[in-house]
Amino acid sequence: MAQLEGYYFSAALSCTFLVSCLLFSAFSRALREPYMDEIFHLPQAQRYCEGHFSLSQWDPMITTLPGLYLLSVGVVKPASWIFGLSEHVVCSIGMLRFVNLLFSVGNFYLLYLLFRKVQPRHKEYF
């Protein structure tokens, strides 16, 4: 039974990733410029991506903490070193949006773990 649940989870995660990638592709083609609050967040994320962490460069219109910017830098910078991508590509709107796609798949996994924790009947299998 536990093995079957693992297959179901793998299939659900794969489907989630596929649908997310399709939506990401459609939105990226339709919205080439910053949209809604990206107008504020994109320049700030690009400053972080370029290594400018100074508080004097912080946009006062942004009221959220810089955690996502720092995590984005932690994802895209190593990718740029591994794949030899230019700074222009790494700090682009598409790449920064792709980081959000990765986090959405990670959130799916976290929801799965929470569901397993809440459902005590599954404890003996894991």
PDB file of C-alpha atoms in Angstrom, residues 15 36 42 60 71 74 87 118:
ATOM      1  CA  CYS A  15       1.340  16.416 -13.259  1.00  0.00           C
ATOM      2  CA  MET A  36       1.162  44.051 -11.543  1.00  0.00           C
ATOM      3  CA  LEU A  42      11.580  42.768 -10.500  1.00  0.00           C
ATOM      4  CA  PRO A  60      10.243  51.827  -0.204  1.00  0.00           C
ATOM      5  CA  LEU A  71      16.441  32.503  -2.163  1.00  0.00           C
ATOM      6  CA  GLY A  74      20.678  31.203  -4.103  1.00  0.00           C
ATOM      7  CA  GLU A  87      24.170  37.702 -15.935  1.00  0.00           C
ATOM      8  CA  VAL A 118      -2.726  15.240   9.664  1.00  0.00           C
TER       9      VAL A 118
END
